[in-house]
C-alpha atoms as a printed R data frame, in Angstrom:
    type eleno elety resid chain resno       x       y       z
1   ATOM     1    CA   UNK     A     1   0.047   0.294  -0.054
2   ATOM     2    CA   UNK     A     2   1.120   3.783  -0.847
3   ATOM     3    CA   UNK     A     3   0.328   6.712   1.514
4   ATOM     4    CA   UNK     A     4  -1.365  10.098   0.405
5   ATOM     5    CA   UNK     A     5  -2.237  12.848   2.513
6   ATOM     6    CA   UNK     A     6  -5.148  14.861   0.852
7   ATOM     7    CA   UNK     A     7  -6.281  18.531   1.313
8   ATOM     8    CA   UNK     A     8  -8.581  20.395  -0.335
9   ATOM     9    CA   UNK     A     9  -7.402  23.624  -2.413
10  ATOM    10    CA   UNK     A    10  -9.662  27.253  -2.440
11  ATOM    11    CA   UNK     A    11 -11.758  26.018  -5.412
12  ATOM    12    CA   UNK     A    12 -12.589  22.280  -3.591
13  ATOM    13    CA   UNK     A    13 -10.323  20.105  -5.486
14  ATOM    14    CA   UNK     A    14  -8.477  17.402  -3.347
15  ATOM    15    CA   UNK     A    15  -4.784  17.360  -3.727
16  ATOM    16    CA   UNK     A    16  -1.886  15.366  -2.536
17  ATOM    17    CA   UNK     A    17   0.235  17.234  -0.087
18  ATOM    18    CA   UNK     A    18   2.011  15.957   2.809
19  ATOM    19    CA   UNK     A    19   3.125  19.197   4.780
20  ATOM    20    CA   UNK     A    20   0.912  21.011   6.904
21  ATOM    21    CA   UNK     A    21   1.292  24.570   4.425
22  ATOM    22    CA   UNK     A    22   3.209  25.364   1.343
23  ATOM    23    CA   UNK     A    23   6.369  26.944   2.359
24  ATOM    24    CA   UNK     A    24   8.185  29.011  -0.226
25  ATOM    25    CA   UNK     A    25  11.046  31.676  -0.117
26  ATOM    26    CA   UNK     A    26  10.103  35.126  -1.538
27  ATOM    27    CA   UNK     A    27  13.193  35.785  -3.785
28  ATOM    28    CA   UNK     A    28  14.614  38.732  -5.195
29  ATOM    29    CA   UNK     A    29  14.774  37.216  -8.658
30  ATOM    30    CA   UNK     A    30  13.938  34.079 -10.769
31  ATOM    31    CA   UNK     A    31  17.753  33.596 -11.167
32  ATOM    32    CA   UNK     A    32  18.258  33.700  -7.290
33  ATOM    33    CA   UNK     A    33  17.984  30.069  -6.553
34  ATOM    34    CA   UNK     A    34  20.586  30.224  -3.492
35  ATOM    35    CA   UNK     A    35  18.362  30.814  -0.255
36  ATOM    36    CA   UNK     A    36  20.212  33.885   1.734
37  ATOM    37    CA   UNK     A    37  18.643  35.544   4.853
38  ATOM    38    CA   UNK     A    38  17.339  38.514   2.545
39  ATOM    39    CA   UNK     A    39  14.729  35.808   1.623
40  ATOM    40    CA   UNK     A    40  11.497  35.992   3.501
41  ATOM    41    CA   UNK     A    41  10.010  32.710   4.375
42  ATOM    42    CA   UNK     A    42   6.096  32.502   3.523
43  ATOM    43    CA   UNK     A    43   3.806  30.095   4.409
44  ATOM    44    CA   UNK     A    44   0.463  29.514   2.616
45  ATOM    45    CA   UNK     A    45  -2.685  26.821   3.554
46  ATOM    46    CA   UNK     A    46  -3.437  24.944   0.595
47  ATOM    47    CA   UNK     A    47  -7.139  25.491   1.632
48  ATOM    48    CA   UNK     A    48  -6.176  29.471   0.684
49  ATOM    49    CA   UNK     A    49  -4.781  28.352  -2.725
50  ATOM    50    CA   UNK     A    50  -6.616  27.877  -6.232
51  ATOM    51    CA   UNK     A    51  -5.375  24.521  -8.007
52  ATOM    52    CA   UNK     A    52  -3.393  26.552 -10.454
53  ATOM    53    CA   UNK     A    53  -1.760  28.214  -7.605
54  ATOM    54    CA   UNK     A    54  -1.009  25.313  -5.541
55  ATOM    55    CA   UNK     A    55   0.253  23.453  -9.109
56  ATOM    56    CA   UNK     A    56   2.626  26.243  -9.751
57  ATOM    57    CA   UNK     A    57   4.037  26.438  -6.058
58  ATOM    58    CA   UNK     A    58   4.701  22.781  -5.549
59  ATOM    59    CA   UNK     A    59   6.349  22.602  -9.071
60  ATOM    60    CA   UNK     A    60   9.780  23.326  -7.443
61  ATOM    61    CA   UNK     A    61  10.166  26.117  -9.751
62  ATOM    62    CA   UNK     A    62  10.686  29.598  -9.173
63  ATOM    63    CA   UNK     A    63   7.127  31.111 -10.035
64  ATOM    64    CA   UNK     A    64   5.572  34.138 -10.231
65  ATOM    65    CA   UNK     A    65   3.090  34.062  -7.435
66  ATOM    66    CA   UNK     A    66   0.698  37.224  -6.571
67  ATOM    67    CA   UNK     A    67   3.432  39.565  -7.906
68  ATOM    68    CA   UNK     A    68   6.374  38.282  -6.232
69  ATOM    69    CA   UNK     A    69   8.993  35.401  -7.068
70  ATOM    70    CA   UNK     A    70   8.583  32.381  -4.995
71  ATOM    71    CA   UNK     A    71  10.754  29.355  -4.527
72  ATOM    72    CA   UNK     A    72   9.332  26.037  -2.804
73  ATOM    73    CA   UNK     A    73  11.354  25.160   0.045
74  ATOM    74    CA   UNK     A    74  11.339  22.981   3.251
75  ATOM    75    CA   UNK     A    75  12.749  22.204   6.773
76  ATOM    76    CA   UNK     A    76  14.147  18.910   6.006
77  ATOM    77    CA   UNK     A    77  14.748  16.362   8.960
78  ATOM    78    CA   UNK     A    78  18.257  15.747   9.894
79  ATOM    79    CA   UNK     A    79  19.739  19.297   8.759
80  ATOM    80    CA   UNK     A    80  21.173  21.685  11.251
81  ATOM    81    CA   UNK     A    81  19.973  24.675   9.716
82  ATOM    82    CA   UNK     A    82  16.809  26.349  10.640
83  ATOM    83    CA   UNK     A    83  16.668  28.123   7.613
84  ATOM    84    CA   UNK     A    84  14.461  26.255   4.919
85  ATOM    85    CA   UNK     A    85  16.288  24.832   1.910
86  ATOM    86    CA   UNK     A    86  15.058  24.864  -1.806
87  ATOM    87    CA   UNK     A    87  12.884  22.237  -2.685
88  ATOM    88    CA   UNK     A    88  13.775  22.300  -6.565
89  ATOM    89    CA   UNK     A    89  12.586  20.101  -9.264
90  ATOM    90    CA   UNK     A    90  15.306  18.350 -11.433
91  ATOM    91    CA   UNK     A    91  13.289  15.677 -12.964
92  ATOM    92    CA   UNK     A    92  11.075  17.512 -15.676
93  ATOM    93    CA   UNK     A    93   8.256  17.965 -12.928
94  ATOM    94    CA   UNK     A    94   6.116  21.157 -14.305
95  ATOM    95    CA   UNK     A    95   3.415  22.928 -12.937
96  ATOM    96    CA   UNK     A    96   0.744  21.308 -15.180
97  ATOM    97    CA   UNK     A    97   1.720  17.812 -14.050
98  ATOM    98    CA   UNK     A    98  -0.838  15.681 -12.069
99  ATOM    99    CA   UNK     A    99  -1.147  16.719  -8.433
100 ATOM   100    CA   UNK     A   100  -4.849  16.011  -7.719
101 ATOM   101    CA   UNK     A   101  -6.034  12.926  -5.928
102 ATOM   102    CA   UNK     A   102  -8.291  12.114  -9.100
103 ATOM   103    CA   UNK     A   103  -4.939  12.051 -11.115
104 ATOM   104    CA   UNK     A   104  -3.345   9.787  -8.951
105 ATOM   105    CA   UNK     A   105  -6.277   7.420  -8.466
106 ATOM   106    CA   UNK     A   106  -6.644   7.204 -12.286
107 ATOM   107    CA   UNK     A   107  -2.783   6.810 -13.164
108 ATOM   108    CA   UNK     A   108  -1.835   4.492 -10.499
109 ATOM   109    CA   UNK     A   109  -2.104   0.625 -11.006
110 ATOM   110    CA   UNK     A   110  -5.729  -0.455  -9.519
111 ATOM   111    CA   UNK     A   111  -4.239  -3.139  -7.407
112 ATOM   112    CA   UNK     A   112  -2.172  -0.236  -5.349
113 ATOM   113    CA   UNK     A   113  -4.003   0.525  -2.106
114 ATOM   114    CA   UNK     A   114  -3.927   3.571  -0.711
115 ATOM   115    CA   UNK     A   115  -3.974   5.015   3.074
116 ATOM   116    CA   UNK     A   116  -5.606   8.421   2.731
117 ATOM   117    CA   UNK     A   117  -4.685  10.648   5.142
118 ATOM   118    CA   UNK     A   118  -7.115  13.611   5.837
119 ATOM   119    CA   UNK     A   119  -5.233  16.785   7.034
120 ATOM   120    CA   UNK     A   120  -6.631  19.242   9.297
121 ATOM   121    CA   UNK     A   121  -4.612  22.241  10.136
122 ATOM   122    CA   UNK     A   122  -2.663  21.224  13.206
123 ATOM   123    CA   UNK     A   123  -2.382  23.363  16.532
124 ATOM   124    CA   UNK     A   124  -6.216  23.765  17.080
125 ATOM   125    CA   UNK     A   125  -9.556  21.999  16.907
126 ATOM   126    CA   UNK     A   126 -11.128  22.188  13.445
127 ATOM   127    CA   UNK     A   127 -14.339  23.556  12.855
128 ATOM   128    CA   UNK     A   128 -17.363  21.080  11.488
129 ATOM   129    CA   UNK     A   129 -17.172  23.543   8.427
130 ATOM   130    CA   UNK     A   130 -13.742  22.747   7.534
131 ATOM   131    CA   UNK     A   131 -14.196  18.767   7.871
132 ATOM   132    CA   UNK     A   132 -17.117  19.192   6.025
133 ATOM   133    CA   UNK     A   133 -15.203  20.548   2.903
134 ATOM   134    CA   UNK     A   134 -12.571  18.469   3.281
135 ATOM   135    CA   UNK     A   135 -14.717  15.294   3.531
136 ATOM   136    CA   UNK     A   136 -17.187  16.009   1.163
137 ATOM   137    CA   UNK     A   137 -14.775  16.725  -1.922
138 ATOM   138    CA   UNK     A   138 -12.470  13.846  -1.093
139 ATOM   139    CA   UNK     A   139 -15.058  11.455  -0.850
140 ATOM   140    CA   UNK     A   140 -16.859  12.654  -3.960
141 ATOM   141    CA   UNK     A   141 -13.441  11.968  -6.156
142 ATOM   142    CA   UNK     A   142 -12.984   8.311  -4.040
143 ATOM   143    CA   UNK     A   143 -16.384   7.531  -4.839
144 ATOM   144    CA   UNK     A   144 -15.843   8.128  -8.677
145 ATOM   145    CA   UNK     A   145 -12.137   6.891  -8.854
146 ATOM   146    CA   UNK     A   146 -11.208   4.465  -5.891
147 ATOM   147    CA   UNK     A   147 -14.075   1.771  -5.909
148 ATOM   148    CA   UNK     A   148 -11.500  -0.696  -7.789
149 ATOM   149    CA   UNK     A   149  -8.745  -0.339  -5.126
150 ATOM   150    CA   UNK     A   150  -8.170  -1.286  -1.471
151 ATOM   151    CA   UNK     A   151  -8.154   1.828   0.623
152 ATOM   152    CA   UNK     A   152  -8.135   3.059   4.438
153 ATOM   153    CA   UNK     A   153  -8.542   6.206   6.107
154 ATOM   154    CA   UNK     A   154  -6.724   7.946   8.880
155 ATOM   155    CA   UNK     A   155  -6.431  11.362  10.588
156 ATOM   156    CA   UNK     A   156  -4.709  13.030  13.487
157 ATOM   157    CA   UNK     A   157  -7.872  14.895  13.832
158 ATOM   158    CA   UNK     A   158 -10.195  12.674  16.237
159 ATOM   159    CA   UNK     A   159 -13.083  14.612  15.103
160 ATOM   160    CA   UNK     A   160 -12.038  14.243  11.681
161 ATOM   161    CA   UNK     A   161 -12.004  10.209  12.139
162 ATOM   162    CA   UNK     A   162 -15.736  10.534  14.080
163 ATOM   163    CA   UNK     A   163 -17.018  12.244  10.751
164 ATOM   164    CA   UNK     A   164 -15.295   9.771   8.210
165 ATOM   165    CA   UNK     A   165 -16.985   7.089  10.338
166 ATOM   166    CA   UNK     A   166 -20.346   8.699  10.120
167 ATOM   167    CA   UNK     A   167 -20.104   9.662   6.683
168 ATOM   168    CA   UNK     A   168 -19.714   6.220   5.049
169 ATOM   169    CA   UNK     A   169 -19.110   2.741   5.949
170 ATOM   170    CA   UNK     A   170 -17.327   1.651   2.913
171 ATOM   171    CA   UNK     A   171 -13.430   2.161   4.078
172 ATOM   172    CA   UNK     A   172 -12.116   1.467   7.347
173 ATOM   173    CA   UNK     A   173 -10.881   4.371   9.556
174 ATOM   174    CA   UNK     A   174  -7.984   4.564  11.392
175 ATOM   175    CA   UNK     A   175  -6.679   7.371  14.072
176 ATOM   176    CA   UNK     A   176  -3.158   8.362  13.849
177 ATOM   177    CA   UNK     A   177  -1.378   9.383  17.067
178 ATOM   178    CA   UNK     A   178   1.775  10.438  18.428
179 ATOM   179    CA   UNK     A   179   3.570  11.832  21.756
180 ATOM   180    CA   UNK     A   180   1.716  15.270  21.178
181 ATOM   181    CA   UNK     A   181   2.129  17.584  24.297
182 ATOM   182    CA   UNK     A   182   1.299  20.590  22.928
183 ATOM   183    CA   UNK     A   183  -1.999  20.225  21.157
184 ATOM   184    CA   UNK     A   184  -5.347  21.488  23.451
185 ATOM   185    CA   UNK     A   185  -7.195  18.181  22.337
186 ATOM   186    CA   UNK     A   186  -6.381  15.634  25.178
187 ATOM   187    CA   UNK     A   187  -7.422  12.777  22.682
188 ATOM   188    CA   UNK     A   188  -4.306  13.150  20.619
189 ATOM   189    CA   UNK     A   189  -2.002  13.013  23.726
190 ATOM   190    CA   UNK     A   190  -1.812   9.364  24.290
191 ATOM   191    CA   UNK     A   191  -2.192   5.962  22.998
192 ATOM   192    CA   UNK     A   192  -4.520   5.245  25.754
193 ATOM   193    CA   UNK     A   193  -6.803   7.937  24.809
194 ATOM   194    CA   UNK     A   194  -6.480   6.884  21.110
195 ATOM   195    CA   UNK     A   195  -7.320   3.649  22.181
196 ATOM   196    CA   UNK     A   196 -10.622   4.711  24.024
197 ATOM   197    CA   UNK     A   197 -11.556   6.861  21.342
198 ATOM   198    CA   UNK     A   198 -11.279   4.074  18.718
199 ATOM   199    CA   UNK     A   199 -13.325   1.858  20.813
200 ATOM   200    CA   UNK     A   200 -16.232   4.318  21.583
201 ATOM   201    CA   UNK     A   201 -16.454   5.081  17.855
202 ATOM   202    CA   UNK     A   202 -15.872   1.579  16.472
203 ATOM   203    CA   UNK     A   203 -12.768   2.616  14.530
204 ATOM   204    CA   UNK     A   204 -10.809  -0.312  12.601
205 ATOM   205    CA   UNK     A   205  -7.747   0.517  14.662
206 ATOM   206    CA   UNK     A   206  -4.884   2.840  15.426
207 ATOM   207    CA   UNK     A   207  -1.631   4.141  13.914
208 ATOM   208    CA   UNK     A   208   0.858   5.012  16.200
209 ATOM   209    CA   UNK     A   209   4.323   6.712  16.366
210 ATOM   210    CA   UNK     A   210   6.886   4.068  17.085
211 ATOM   211    CA   UNK     A   211   7.941   6.419  19.462
212 ATOM   212    CA   UNK     A   212   5.282   5.738  21.724
213 ATOM   213    CA   UNK     A   213   6.041   1.929  21.819
214 ATOM   214    CA   UNK     A   214   9.393   0.965  20.912
215 ATOM   215    CA   UNK     A   215  11.465   2.829  23.830
216 ATOM   216    CA   UNK     A   216  10.984   0.831  26.933
217 ATOM   217    CA   UNK     A   217  10.951   4.043  29.100
218 ATOM   218    CA   UNK     A   218   8.295   5.694  27.491
219 ATOM   219    CA   UNK     A   219   5.222   7.408  29.697
220 ATOM   220    CA   UNK     A   220   2.823   9.192  27.890
221 ATOM   221    CA   UNK     A   221   0.303  11.820  28.786
222 ATOM   222    CA   UNK     A   222  -2.095   9.196  30.478
223 ATOM   223    CA   UNK     A   223   0.586   8.457  32.942
224 ATOM   224    CA   UNK     A   224   0.898   4.831  31.642
225 ATOM   225    CA   UNK     A   225   3.412   3.009  29.221
226 ATOM   226    CA   UNK     A   226   2.202   2.543  26.057
227 ATOM   227    CA   UNK     A   227   3.282  -0.838  25.825
228 ATOM   228    CA   UNK     A   228   0.904  -1.784  28.209
229 ATOM   229    CA   UNK     A   229  -1.831  -0.688  26.004
230 ATOM   230    CA   UNK     A   230  -1.149  -2.610  22.964
231 ATOM   231    CA   UNK     A   231  -2.405  -5.829  24.280
232 ATOM   232    CA   UNK     A   232  -5.819  -3.677  25.221
233 ATOM   233    CA   UNK     A   233  -6.168  -2.382  21.547
234 ATOM   234    CA   UNK     A   234  -5.439  -6.032  20.133
235 ATOM   235    CA   UNK     A   235  -7.611  -7.917  22.369
236 ATOM   236    CA   UNK     A   236 -10.221  -5.397  21.433
237 ATOM   237    CA   UNK     A   237 -10.113  -6.549  17.604
238 ATOM   238    CA   UNK     A   238  -8.793  -3.488  16.525
239 ATOM   239    CA   UNK     A   239  -5.852  -3.112  14.049
240 ATOM   240    CA   UNK     A   240  -2.577  -1.469  15.072
241 ATOM   241    CA   UNK     A   241  -0.391  -0.050  12.735
242 ATOM   242    CA   UNK     A   242   3.012   1.872  13.279
243 ATOM   243    CA   UNK     A   243   5.107   4.625  11.637
244 ATOM   244    CA   UNK     A   244   8.405   6.374  12.340
245 ATOM   245    CA   UNK     A   245  11.898   6.300  12.524
246 ATOM   246    CA   UNK     A   246  11.922   3.058  14.411
247 ATOM   247    CA   UNK     A   247  10.541   0.724  11.516
248 ATOM   248    CA   UNK     A   248  14.041   1.247   9.582
249 ATOM   249    CA   UNK     A   249  15.609  -0.796  12.582
250 ATOM   250    CA   UNK     A   250  15.466  -4.542  12.161
251 ATOM   251    CA   UNK     A   251  15.229  -5.043  16.176
252 ATOM   252    CA   UNK     A   252  12.305  -2.667  16.388
253 ATOM   253    CA   UNK     A   253  10.309  -4.155  13.578
254 ATOM   254    CA   UNK     A   254  11.095  -7.546  15.222
255 ATOM   255    CA   UNK     A   255   9.837  -6.526  18.198
256 ATOM   256    CA   UNK     A   256   6.757  -4.851  17.157
257 ATOM   257    CA   UNK     A   257   5.810  -7.936  15.232
258 ATOM   258    CA   UNK     A   258   6.242 -10.313  18.515
259 ATOM   259    CA   UNK     A   259   4.057  -7.972  20.368
260 ATOM   260    CA   UNK     A   260   1.232  -8.293  17.626
261 ATOM   261    CA   UNK     A   261   1.438  -5.297  15.713
262 ATOM   262    CA   UNK     A   262  -0.562  -5.569  12.832
263 ATOM   263    CA   UNK     A   263   1.415  -3.689   9.954
264 ATOM   264    CA   UNK     A   264   4.026  -1.494   9.723
265 ATOM   265    CA   UNK     A   265   4.565   1.325   7.758
266 ATOM   266    CA   UNK     A   266   7.600   2.340   6.465
267 ATOM   267    CA   UNK     A   267  10.101   3.943   3.539
268 ATOM   268    CA   UNK     A   268  12.524   1.229   3.595
269 ATOM   269    CA   UNK     A   269  10.596  -1.817   2.370
270 ATOM   270    CA   UNK     A   270  13.495  -4.208   1.894
271 ATOM   271    CA   UNK     A   271  14.436  -4.026   5.561
272 ATOM   272    CA   UNK     A   272  10.728  -4.615   6.723
273 ATOM   273    CA   UNK     A   273  10.112  -7.209   4.108
274 ATOM   274    CA   UNK     A   274  13.211  -9.279   4.892
275 ATOM   275    CA   UNK     A   275  12.388  -9.468   8.706
276 ATOM   276    CA   UNK     A   276   9.004 -10.502   7.720
277 ATOM   277    CA   UNK     A   277  10.424 -13.262   5.685
278 ATOM   278    CA   UNK     A   278  12.579 -14.238   8.188
279 ATOM   279    CA   UNK     A   279   9.979 -14.506  10.986
280 ATOM   280    CA   UNK     A   280   7.560 -16.195   8.750
281 ATOM   281    CA   UNK     A   281  10.226 -18.808   7.782
282 ATOM   282    CA   UNK     A   282  11.394 -19.430  11.446
283 ATOM   283    CA   UNK     A   283   7.571 -19.975  12.488
284 ATOM   284    CA   UNK     A   284   5.653 -23.107  11.368
285 ATOM   285    CA   UNK     A   285   2.462 -20.970  12.858
286 ATOM   286    CA   UNK     A   286   1.741 -17.474  12.322
287 ATOM   287    CA   UNK     A   287   3.207 -15.004  14.851
288 ATOM   288    CA   UNK     A   288   1.111 -12.110  13.277
289 ATOM   289    CA   UNK     A   289  -2.061 -10.554  14.562
290 ATOM   290    CA   UNK     A   290  -4.437 -10.915  11.601
291 ATOM   291    CA   UNK     A   291  -7.884  -9.904  13.278
292 ATOM   292    CA   UNK     A   292 -10.013  -6.931  12.768
293 ATOM   293    CA   UNK     A   293 -11.828  -5.321   9.537
294 ATOM   294    CA   UNK     A   294  -8.659  -4.726   7.334
295 ATOM   295    CA   UNK     A   295  -7.054  -7.126   5.327
296 ATOM   296    CA   UNK     A   296  -5.275  -9.820   7.147
297 ATOM   297    CA   UNK     A   297  -1.597  -9.366   6.181
298 ATOM   298    CA   UNK     A   298   1.508  -9.945   8.230
299 ATOM   299    CA   UNK     A   299   3.035  -6.440   7.226
300 ATOM   300    CA   UNK     A   300   1.682  -3.543   5.260
301 ATOM   301    CA   UNK     A   301   4.255  -1.258   3.539
302 ATOM   302    CA   UNK     A   302   4.032   2.263   2.603
303 ATOM   303    CA   UNK     A   303   6.759   3.007   0.420
């Protein structure tokens, strides 16, 4: 399966964009490709952009945007500089190339499944109006172009998950959670809270950051060890998926699968597949949890 984060433009078109905002550097000229402190950093929400504006900014090329030259940029993980780096395109991608959810569904092979993440603005509670636009526009596209492929939904927004569950019954809904200590919504702050939410609203399961369950000494905002919550989740018939940096480590993947984790989401497909093959061959009976409403597979990998 593959991962796609859906957001909706100002004109109501669902597009694939992972980051919370579109970050650009306002440059002095179209030939000024090296970022300097003189460049100002500009952030724009996808919901504030028309489709052609989003495609232009996301092209990775210097473009004229509302009378100024903007270059796509990003703060990449693992870099020491606090200043955003230019995020340029070198493979021929242009502003006219596909960026919409419909285009991805049309052009990907029908047997490729998707985890569609529904993104709302971080740091605050979303409004019913915002969620209604996001859900209705995205679900319309999926009902027209996504019926033939395996799909499940996820979101860090508890209310978005609740609304998704109420709006349709065809696609499973999973709640995304990480060790969020800053958000005002307590439902986002612990694996125990995620378990209670998923159980109460009959979600298919939970997708959690490996930082919650791999380190032995983690204590979350509920005052308990998230490791203690894992059996409760699985015993309730919920799926438990994980994502994060620990899913690039063989020992961490093996620990999770031995603990009953339903699926591993990772960019390092080779490592994950090798661990699954080793554990499968070493056990005559499957050691993987295969309960729940999603397809029973040892591991699902988002590349």
